[in-house]
XYZ file of C-alpha atoms in Angstrom:
665
model
C 19.394 142.009 52.910
C 17.379 143.854 55.967
C 15.480 146.371 54.221
C 14.224 147.443 56.763
C 16.747 148.674 58.009
C 17.655 152.578 57.642
C 20.040 153.113 54.085
C 18.701 157.214 53.877
C 18.897 158.973 52.253
C 18.956 155.816 49.756
C 14.912 155.421 49.463
C 13.041 152.059 50.326
C 12.542 151.261 47.122
C 16.388 152.119 45.732
C 17.154 149.921 48.363
C 14.914 146.743 47.031
C 15.843 147.203 43.180
C 19.289 147.086 44.284
C 18.899 143.362 45.300
C 17.363 142.632 42.886
C 18.471 139.129 41.405
C 18.291 140.829 37.583
C 19.996 143.436 35.751
C 17.877 145.384 34.716
C 16.815 146.611 37.976
C 19.877 147.015 39.230
C 20.454 149.229 36.577
C 17.150 151.661 36.763
C 17.529 151.657 40.856
C 21.396 152.837 39.817
C 20.341 155.568 37.638
C 18.046 156.687 40.687
C 20.872 157.164 42.647
C 23.443 159.018 39.854
C 19.606 161.230 40.448
C 19.939 161.924 43.621
C 24.168 162.192 43.822
C 23.658 165.020 40.784
C 21.721 166.688 43.187
C 24.093 166.471 46.455
C 26.058 168.109 43.875
C 24.465 170.898 42.701
C 23.656 172.103 46.634
C 27.642 171.564 46.964
C 26.347 168.519 50.437
C 29.998 166.291 50.411
C 28.782 164.434 53.584
C 26.127 162.821 51.497
C 27.896 162.562 48.707
C 29.888 160.096 51.515
C 27.618 159.059 52.817
C 25.598 157.639 49.688
C 29.310 155.830 48.888
C 29.479 154.842 51.928
C 26.662 152.886 52.201
C 26.635 151.838 48.853
C 30.196 150.414 49.273
C 29.566 148.873 52.686
C 26.296 147.776 52.676
C 25.857 146.301 49.877
C 29.201 146.160 47.415
C 30.397 144.466 50.464
C 27.556 141.892 51.452
C 27.179 138.342 51.378
C 24.325 137.802 49.240
C 25.929 138.014 45.970
C 22.865 139.892 44.073
C 23.953 142.693 46.927
C 27.122 142.887 45.634
C 25.994 143.137 41.893
C 23.522 146.532 42.954
C 26.328 148.001 45.174
C 29.007 148.063 42.482
C 26.679 149.644 39.320
C 25.378 151.908 41.380
C 29.149 152.474 43.076
C 29.552 153.310 39.318
C 26.868 155.546 39.577
C 28.565 157.755 42.110
C 31.014 158.177 40.066
C 28.769 159.444 36.936
C 27.473 161.308 38.715
C 30.184 162.468 40.277
C 32.195 163.864 37.013
C 35.819 165.910 37.612
C 34.396 165.435 41.613
C 34.908 162.401 41.122
C 38.495 162.783 41.586
C 37.821 163.952 45.823
C 35.837 160.498 46.569
C 38.025 157.558 44.286
C 39.604 156.268 46.894
C 36.287 154.909 48.975
C 34.905 154.120 45.049
C 38.272 152.054 44.632
C 38.851 149.950 47.173
C 34.934 148.046 47.842
C 35.443 147.454 44.111
C 38.843 146.142 44.036
C 37.858 143.531 46.989
C 35.372 141.893 44.542
C 38.500 141.277 41.747
C 38.283 138.397 44.353
C 34.825 136.970 44.531
C 34.517 133.443 43.497
C 31.699 134.661 41.285
C 32.743 134.574 37.444
C 29.538 137.245 36.175
C 30.705 139.276 40.277
C 34.710 139.968 39.330
C 33.110 140.974 35.646
C 30.851 144.028 36.586
C 33.754 144.804 38.967
C 35.352 145.155 35.789
C 32.976 147.153 34.760
C 32.510 149.433 37.304
C 35.862 150.147 37.952
C 35.792 150.922 33.829
C 32.985 153.433 34.539
C 35.242 154.552 37.022
C 38.551 154.958 36.247
C 36.912 156.826 32.680
C 35.457 159.396 34.545
C 37.888 160.595 37.161
C 41.063 159.614 33.375
C 43.974 161.349 34.918
C 42.629 162.025 39.142
C 42.891 158.009 39.819
C 46.951 157.133 38.772
C 46.817 158.393 43.088
C 45.616 155.461 42.551
C 47.929 153.805 40.655
C 49.524 150.510 42.159
C 46.310 149.828 43.579
C 44.867 149.588 40.099
C 47.423 147.623 39.012
C 48.490 145.133 41.203
C 44.677 144.111 41.389
C 43.899 144.106 36.939
C 47.650 141.727 37.013
C 44.858 139.376 38.838
C 43.220 139.536 36.476
C 44.485 139.358 33.582
C 45.208 135.862 35.051
C 41.714 135.044 35.086
C 39.775 131.740 33.765
C 36.726 133.317 32.719
C 37.303 134.652 29.181
C 34.438 137.469 29.592
C 36.182 138.617 32.921
C 39.773 138.736 31.242
C 37.895 140.720 28.113
C 36.789 143.219 31.126
C 39.695 143.822 32.050
C 41.593 143.687 29.348
C 38.423 146.676 27.959
C 40.292 148.031 31.788
C 43.809 147.691 30.394
C 43.626 149.349 27.716
C 41.830 152.724 29.442
C 44.391 153.052 32.117
C 46.822 152.499 29.924
C 45.646 155.795 28.063
C 45.122 157.691 30.766
C 48.822 157.220 31.813
C 50.598 158.060 28.522
C 49.146 161.592 27.959
C 49.406 162.604 31.571
C 52.959 163.947 32.663
C 52.807 163.024 36.252
C 52.954 159.077 36.759
C 55.012 157.917 39.885
C 57.524 156.029 38.110
C 59.534 155.506 41.779
C 55.857 154.621 43.473
C 55.628 152.028 40.525
C 59.029 150.314 40.437
C 58.597 148.594 43.516
C 55.362 146.886 42.425
C 56.410 146.245 39.219
C 59.918 144.270 39.828
C 57.528 141.829 42.228
C 55.686 140.917 39.897
C 57.745 140.703 36.972
C 58.670 137.392 38.603
C 55.232 135.806 37.913
C 55.210 132.081 35.702
C 52.043 133.224 34.832
C 51.562 133.187 30.736
C 48.851 136.337 31.477
C 50.571 137.090 33.960
C 53.901 138.139 31.960
C 51.933 138.881 28.763
C 50.729 141.882 30.762
C 53.574 142.778 32.970
C 55.487 143.205 28.959
C 53.018 145.161 28.072
C 52.650 147.637 30.529
C 57.074 148.176 30.484
C 56.316 149.232 26.544
C 54.002 151.427 27.290
C 55.054 153.371 30.320
C 59.379 152.828 27.689
C 57.426 154.580 25.188
C 56.267 157.061 27.612
C 58.581 160.546 26.570
C 58.451 161.851 30.273
C 59.125 158.917 32.300
C 62.465 157.282 31.803
C 61.984 153.295 33.183
C 65.761 153.061 31.289
C 66.732 154.656 35.548
C 65.129 151.237 37.062
C 66.251 149.214 34.256
C 68.797 147.245 36.486
C 65.362 146.494 38.317
C 63.580 144.881 35.943
C 66.084 143.273 34.079
C 66.901 139.836 35.524
C 62.396 139.420 35.007
C 62.795 140.951 31.523
C 65.476 137.888 30.834
C 63.344 134.955 33.308
C 60.279 136.115 31.022
C 62.571 136.179 28.035
C 62.783 132.318 28.402
C 59.296 131.355 28.603
C 58.315 128.977 26.717
C 54.729 130.688 24.271
C 56.679 132.184 21.053
C 53.684 134.994 21.510
C 55.420 136.210 24.929
C 59.047 135.496 23.875
C 58.294 137.841 20.978
C 56.951 140.381 23.483
C 60.305 140.709 25.299
C 62.774 140.504 23.089
C 60.461 143.789 21.945
C 60.409 146.111 24.640
C 64.711 144.486 25.231
C 64.993 145.896 22.020
C 64.172 148.736 22.200
C 65.726 149.512 25.264
C 69.109 148.267 24.271
C 68.377 151.010 21.678
C 68.373 153.589 24.518
C 70.504 152.966 25.666
C 72.793 153.711 22.965
C 71.783 156.255 22.664
C 72.041 157.510 25.867
C 74.491 155.534 27.282
C 76.207 158.117 30.191
C 72.763 157.558 32.235
C 72.732 153.452 32.130
C 74.349 151.656 35.249
C 76.449 148.863 33.639
C 77.958 147.772 36.542
C 74.382 146.705 38.274
C 73.599 145.025 35.210
C 76.553 142.752 34.212
C 76.453 139.934 36.335
C 72.697 139.814 34.623
C 73.753 139.261 32.042
C 76.104 136.440 32.854
C 73.747 134.064 34.548
C 70.798 134.504 31.533
C 74.122 133.090 28.978
C 72.091 129.732 28.822
C 70.663 128.442 25.554
C 67.651 129.408 25.450
C 68.260 133.224 25.428
C 71.495 133.021 24.819
C 71.837 134.800 21.445
C 70.035 138.086 23.853
C 72.337 137.907 26.345
C 75.275 137.964 24.147
C 74.291 140.839 22.316
C 74.204 143.069 25.163
C 77.025 141.850 26.941
C 78.472 142.893 23.554
C 77.259 146.374 23.922
C 77.557 146.373 27.677
C 81.752 145.661 27.268
C 81.470 148.194 23.785
C 79.828 151.293 24.954
C 80.811 150.883 29.788
C 83.962 150.166 28.646
C 86.873 149.572 32.140
C 83.106 149.896 33.721
C 83.330 145.543 32.889
C 86.072 145.315 34.002
C 85.360 143.990 37.896
C 83.091 141.528 35.613
C 85.095 139.742 33.846
C 85.788 136.538 35.130
C 81.814 135.903 34.827
C 81.659 137.478 31.951
C 84.295 134.989 29.968
C 82.393 131.991 32.488
C 79.350 132.768 30.219
C 81.417 133.987 26.846
C 84.577 131.454 25.906
C 81.988 128.076 25.927
C 80.352 129.823 23.380
C 83.488 130.200 21.069
C 83.600 127.041 19.904
C 79.777 126.994 18.917
C 79.159 124.789 15.136
C 77.217 127.225 12.404
C 73.689 125.572 13.665
C 74.790 128.901 16.456
C 76.459 130.941 14.151
C 74.630 134.248 15.995
C 75.896 132.884 19.433
C 79.455 132.314 18.778
C 79.607 136.088 16.338
C 78.361 137.727 19.407
C 80.935 136.720 22.114
C 83.777 136.626 20.070
C 82.924 140.496 20.694
C 81.942 140.509 23.517
C 85.551 138.048 23.825
C 87.842 140.957 21.474
C 87.091 143.731 23.477
C 86.983 142.902 26.857
C 90.452 142.204 25.848
C 91.502 145.189 24.588
C 90.206 146.493 28.477
C 92.917 145.402 29.902
C 96.028 147.339 29.780
C 99.418 147.643 31.862
C 98.144 150.317 34.270
C 95.978 147.175 35.253
C 100.281 145.458 36.094
C 100.526 148.300 39.156
C 99.830 148.215 42.783
C 96.852 149.724 43.764
C 98.517 152.503 45.570
C 100.842 153.695 42.436
C 97.439 153.558 40.711
C 95.347 155.604 42.751
C 98.155 158.035 42.448
C 98.765 157.703 38.713
C 94.573 159.153 38.293
C 94.483 161.605 41.209
C 93.873 164.798 38.230
C 95.990 167.404 38.007
C 95.102 170.216 40.549
C 93.636 172.406 37.944
C 91.238 169.714 37.454
C 92.462 168.712 34.046
C 92.669 165.321 32.682
C 96.314 164.152 32.757
C 98.334 163.553 29.049
C 98.506 160.089 28.790
C 94.979 159.226 30.775
C 93.189 161.482 28.046
C 96.067 159.389 25.168
C 94.737 155.687 27.346
C 90.538 157.064 26.910
C 90.808 157.692 23.638
C 92.560 154.635 23.081
C 90.090 152.710 25.038
C 86.942 153.971 24.186
C 87.145 153.816 19.552
C 83.661 152.846 19.152
C 82.696 154.196 22.703
C 80.458 157.030 22.908
C 80.896 157.970 27.202
C 84.240 155.732 27.922
C 85.830 158.913 28.745
C 83.193 160.357 30.601
C 82.320 156.520 33.245
C 85.861 156.516 33.535
C 88.236 159.467 34.227
C 86.345 160.621 36.581
C 86.460 157.883 38.672
C 89.467 155.294 37.185
C 90.882 153.736 40.418
C 87.341 152.550 41.081
C 87.615 150.367 38.387
C 89.069 146.504 39.743
C 90.601 144.220 36.726
C 89.739 140.452 38.582
C 92.619 139.160 37.892
C 92.854 136.189 40.067
C 89.411 135.389 38.681
C 89.906 135.768 35.773
C 92.442 133.296 35.555
C 90.380 130.733 37.353
C 88.241 130.967 35.088
C 90.770 130.212 32.066
C 92.756 127.165 34.408
C 89.601 125.935 34.557
C 88.496 125.804 30.794
C 92.221 124.668 30.856
C 91.638 121.718 32.783
C 88.064 120.862 30.988
C 88.823 118.361 28.858
C 85.415 118.452 27.182
C 86.506 122.367 26.126
C 86.488 122.982 22.469
C 88.954 123.813 20.292
C 88.049 127.208 19.885
C 87.422 127.923 23.395
C 90.500 126.598 24.126
C 93.229 128.763 21.945
C 90.797 131.615 22.919
C 91.840 130.741 26.425
C 95.624 130.379 25.302
C 95.293 134.050 24.044
C 93.703 135.780 27.053
C 96.965 134.459 29.236
C 99.650 135.019 26.726
C 97.144 138.645 26.887
C 97.969 139.253 30.252
C 101.540 137.976 30.145
C 102.066 140.723 28.695
C 99.735 143.569 29.417
C 100.194 142.425 33.384
C 103.440 140.217 33.978
C 103.416 141.325 37.465
C 100.544 140.671 39.275
C 100.272 136.957 36.512
C 103.660 135.865 37.382
C 101.284 134.995 40.876
C 99.776 132.109 39.397
C 102.438 131.177 37.169
C 103.081 128.333 39.281
C 99.805 127.208 39.535
C 99.126 127.404 35.052
C 103.181 126.095 34.381
C 101.948 122.149 35.154
C 98.386 122.409 32.951
C 99.889 125.249 29.948
C 102.762 121.901 29.651
C 100.209 119.668 29.463
C 98.377 121.400 26.758
C 101.653 120.907 24.355
C 99.825 116.512 24.278
C 96.477 118.633 22.921
C 95.434 116.896 18.686
C 94.991 120.474 18.028
C 98.391 121.879 16.411
C 96.196 125.416 16.485
C 95.744 125.026 20.107
C 100.296 123.938 20.855
C 101.207 127.084 18.931
C 99.243 129.320 20.943
C 100.417 127.605 24.074
C 103.979 127.146 23.156
C 103.915 131.343 22.632
C 102.508 131.976 25.976
C 105.420 128.949 27.343
C 108.111 131.250 25.869
C 106.588 134.742 27.048
C 106.605 133.572 30.164
C 109.800 131.702 29.544
C 111.612 135.326 28.062
C 109.751 137.853 30.159
C 111.996 140.261 32.499
C 109.271 139.902 35.534
C 109.994 136.710 35.637
C 113.346 136.709 37.118
C 113.217 134.947 40.530
C 115.829 132.174 42.972
C 116.162 129.482 40.532
C 117.003 127.573 43.512
C 113.434 124.949 44.180
C 112.689 125.260 40.311
C 113.204 121.528 39.419
C 112.236 119.984 42.528
C 110.167 117.484 42.605
C 109.130 114.351 45.052
C 108.190 112.398 42.497
C 111.783 110.822 41.354
C 110.615 109.248 38.861
C 109.685 112.437 36.184
C 112.220 114.098 36.976
C 114.943 114.544 34.818
C 119.314 114.044 36.887
C 120.405 116.626 36.041
C 123.632 117.910 37.294
C 125.048 119.889 39.452
C 127.096 122.500 38.520
C 124.717 122.999 35.342
C 122.020 123.065 37.100
C 123.260 126.383 39.374
C 125.029 127.797 36.715
C 123.300 127.378 33.044
C 121.738 130.342 33.140
C 123.764 132.487 32.666
C 126.690 130.551 30.546
C 124.714 129.485 28.009
C 123.245 132.484 27.182
C 125.337 134.164 23.854
C 125.246 138.005 24.329
C 123.475 138.252 20.947
C 120.621 136.461 21.544
C 117.331 138.054 24.440
C 117.758 137.397 27.754
C 115.672 134.505 29.403
C 114.219 134.143 33.830
C 114.466 131.554 35.747
C 111.542 129.875 33.675
C 113.282 129.225 31.010
C 115.790 126.513 32.681
C 112.636 125.117 34.527
C 110.953 125.278 30.868
C 113.278 123.235 29.361
C 113.524 120.186 32.207
C 110.910 119.572 32.505
C 109.935 120.055 27.601
C 112.383 117.192 27.814
C 110.396 115.431 31.044
C 107.199 115.322 28.935
C 109.014 114.376 25.939
C 110.663 111.242 27.376
C 106.850 110.611 29.602
C 105.405 110.408 26.412
C 106.917 109.495 23.668
C 104.536 109.632 21.447
C 104.496 113.265 21.422
C 108.182 113.506 20.777
C 107.754 110.489 17.765
C 104.335 112.948 16.092
C 105.132 116.490 17.660
C 109.066 116.357 18.822
C 109.865 118.130 15.935
C 107.312 120.785 15.453
C 106.979 121.848 18.690
C 110.861 122.274 19.073
C 110.776 123.888 15.065
C 108.297 126.321 17.194
C 110.403 127.850 20.620
C 113.620 128.196 17.538
C 111.857 130.957 16.472
C 110.181 132.078 19.386
C 112.883 131.931 21.753
C 116.607 131.660 20.042
C 117.324 128.542 17.910
C 120.361 128.358 20.676
C 118.987 128.928 23.767
C 117.410 125.828 22.796
C 119.821 123.731 21.570
C 121.897 125.422 24.447
C 120.480 124.198 27.406
C 118.731 121.095 25.767
C 122.349 119.880 25.440
C 123.310 121.013 28.952
C 120.164 119.376 30.076
C 121.199 115.696 28.169
C 124.369 115.379 29.562
C 123.762 113.654 32.335
C 120.758 111.685 30.811
C 120.630 108.994 32.902
C 117.959 107.238 30.414
C 120.463 106.372 27.572
C 118.051 105.375 25.207
C 115.541 108.986 25.582
C 118.455 110.680 25.535
C 120.241 109.101 22.212
C 116.316 109.197 20.734
C 116.307 113.264 22.122
C 119.947 114.125 20.252
C 118.432 112.484 16.809
C 115.351 114.367 16.906
C 117.213 117.323 17.388
C 120.591 117.050 14.690
C 117.590 116.253 11.937
C 115.605 119.691 13.495
C 119.379 121.028 13.160
C 120.218 120.443 10.191
C 117.116 120.084 7.897
C 114.933 123.290 9.086
C 114.550 126.234 8.093
C 114.202 128.481 11.128
C 117.673 126.827 12.608
C 119.262 128.105 9.286
C 121.453 131.292 11.202
C 122.518 128.162 13.720
C 123.788 126.520 11.098
C 126.221 128.775 9.332
C 127.079 130.339 13.501
C 128.487 126.046 13.856
C 130.147 126.197 10.629
C 131.925 129.234 11.938
C 134.008 128.192 14.460
C 135.870 131.346 14.917
C 134.802 133.475 17.296
C 134.406 132.082 21.206
C 130.380 132.229 21.601
C 130.243 129.427 18.356
C 133.152 127.352 19.969
C 131.717 127.383 23.037
C 127.858 126.472 21.528
C 129.846 123.420 18.940
C 131.815 122.584 22.755
C 128.365 122.367 24.223
C 126.432 120.121 21.451
C 129.062 117.892 21.053
C 129.126 116.607 24.653
C 124.907 115.931 24.682
C 125.504 114.929 20.811
C 128.159 111.927 22.023
C 124.600 109.599 23.540
C 124.597 109.467 19.566
C 126.911 108.465 17.434
C 126.092 108.861 14.442
C 124.696 112.777 15.304
C 128.051 113.721 16.253
C 128.981 112.477 12.896
C 127.219 114.708 11.277
C 128.098 117.875 13.601
C 131.819 116.081 12.630
C 130.576 117.174 9.001
C 128.675 120.369 9.280
C 131.553 122.417 12.008
C 133.971 121.149 9.506
C 135.650 118.730 11.054
C 136.216 116.415 8.592
C 139.063 114.279 10.544
C 137.191 114.100 14.002
C 134.965 112.210 12.025
C 137.266 110.524 9.655
C 137.957 109.255 14.042
C 134.200 108.912 15.166
C 133.984 107.113 11.909
C 136.518 104.522 12.297
C 134.984 103.523 15.432
C 131.318 102.322 13.724
C 132.457 99.086 13.758
C 132.915 98.731 17.675
C 129.346 99.885 18.037
C 126.198 97.307 17.915
C 125.125 96.681 14.436
C 121.181 97.612 14.849
C 117.851 98.307 11.833
C 117.813 102.125 13.690
C 121.708 102.628 13.129
C 121.433 101.820 9.821
C 118.501 103.920 9.088
C 120.392 107.027 10.925
C 123.173 106.074 8.957
C 121.797 105.850 5.659
C 120.057 109.382 6.614
C 122.924 110.722 7.158
C 124.628 109.394 3.376
C 121.075 111.367 1.476
C 122.578 114.323 3.272
C 125.535 114.157 3.133
C 125.268 115.312 -0.464
C 122.906 118.633 0.026
C 124.162 122.552 0.586
C 123.331 121.723 4.268
C 126.762 120.534 4.209
C 129.239 121.991 1.848
C 131.129 126.093 2.595
C 132.375 128.124 0.650
C 135.506 128.783 1.951
C 138.413 127.974 4.737
C 137.013 124.255 4.918
C 139.479 121.624 7.382
C 142.193 118.939 6.022
C 139.982 115.901 4.646
């Protein structure tokens, strides 16, 4: 540095000492500068004060010579000490050159910069808050400094700045959040630790409402939660836990909709439990506000339902999410947009309708603010039904889907067909093949739930459609050959007035079920009776037997027809679920029971032994005798003898007994 240059009001001795390599001499110069500036303060000579600061900044702190830069830093700190409470008038000139030195390649100089800024901030206190962003930016870089002394110095400065923010009510959170949002995505562990510590501090200040800006930093917080450092994860968990407590206290001010997808995105293995816990609370607190995000939530939740005990907590949280989300779907979601808007419009006096109030009361059980969130603009909340069905269908098609997940998927489908049947039937044609395939599942519980869904599809009034073309299939190898007359008139012909009415999908279901039995004989052998018995409970036994008998009447695969009739006959004779149907057949004194017998008899003729047993059941003993006389003309096979043996064992059972009016033997 040119010592001959005029640096007044700094004396040549001060200039020389500031450029010295020894710290002690620079310190002496700083004391002289402090004395000089105090005199200017006493004289109220702001021009000279500003000139001294600019000289120290431009000629020393920003010099190319390292010792001069060190002298400039200690000189600027001395100015701040001398200015005292007036330092706030010159903070920009004092701070900027010091922050520039934070980027110096010399670690000692970075340390001196920390020391100088510490002294400046310590004197100015709350006056530094308008410059908080630049201070935070500089500190965030030093937090990851490789030199331990620099890092230690930055930590001291950091603590001081936190104290100032905590005790002040003038912190500009709005200006700070964009910088926080940017810095929170740092991958450096020290920088992450620094960020988390600041969020924790700001969260603890009563006058600072960081919750309003949580949507802007939640994604970054969850990324930090996945850090490899256990300590950083622990710090982040504490911060997230505090946020969640605040959300529970003040749910009405929480922007749930803006954060729902963030939770879905971060539902991976590392942070799954935390995201599920948050999701559970969101659903319970926000209610229907989260419905537009249902497909994403289900994508995250459903796989967790099949976890084992090693992830028990995550599984339980996911199960709670799934249950709460399902309860949010109501019959109102089956309305068209126009209808929904009409019903959601408030009365002229601003008083909510009774129906709306009742509904809110039911759904918001356990929720503090559901009515606040939803009643004001219910029409804005739309169920993402198409997205939900797509997610459910995808999980059904995935062979790796766990059993509990498959059960949950089927429960969802059943629930949607109950609550939103009109809209769900638009998806039935695409769902139907997979629902039929699911009947081959290895789990009885899955099959039971699947049958419940299929039964609801087959019996729902919303499924009344044109029956033409329901059974069309270009693959002739998989089509059951049905008589044309039966196809056209069955729906009204086989239903008894006393049984629940079925829709057009019922016949489609019966045809495709028999088709599946025909192609998968193992399914018929292992689960056929189980499936048919459950359907008799769900859809009324008379409907099942009458329709299957009609379909089998003209089946061209005679061996399959015989096997199927044998299966149906065994179920008819032995199953408790068929008790009422057996009694109906024993009493052929009504037009309906006679029509049922004739329908069954025609198809039962595919199997001689089944035909005889049907005659025994209906007390047509003379005709049974005549049929038995024909057995001698039949080919005697092992299967035939086994069927006869089973019939003989059943003859003395209570099944064939009657109380009165027996036919002549």
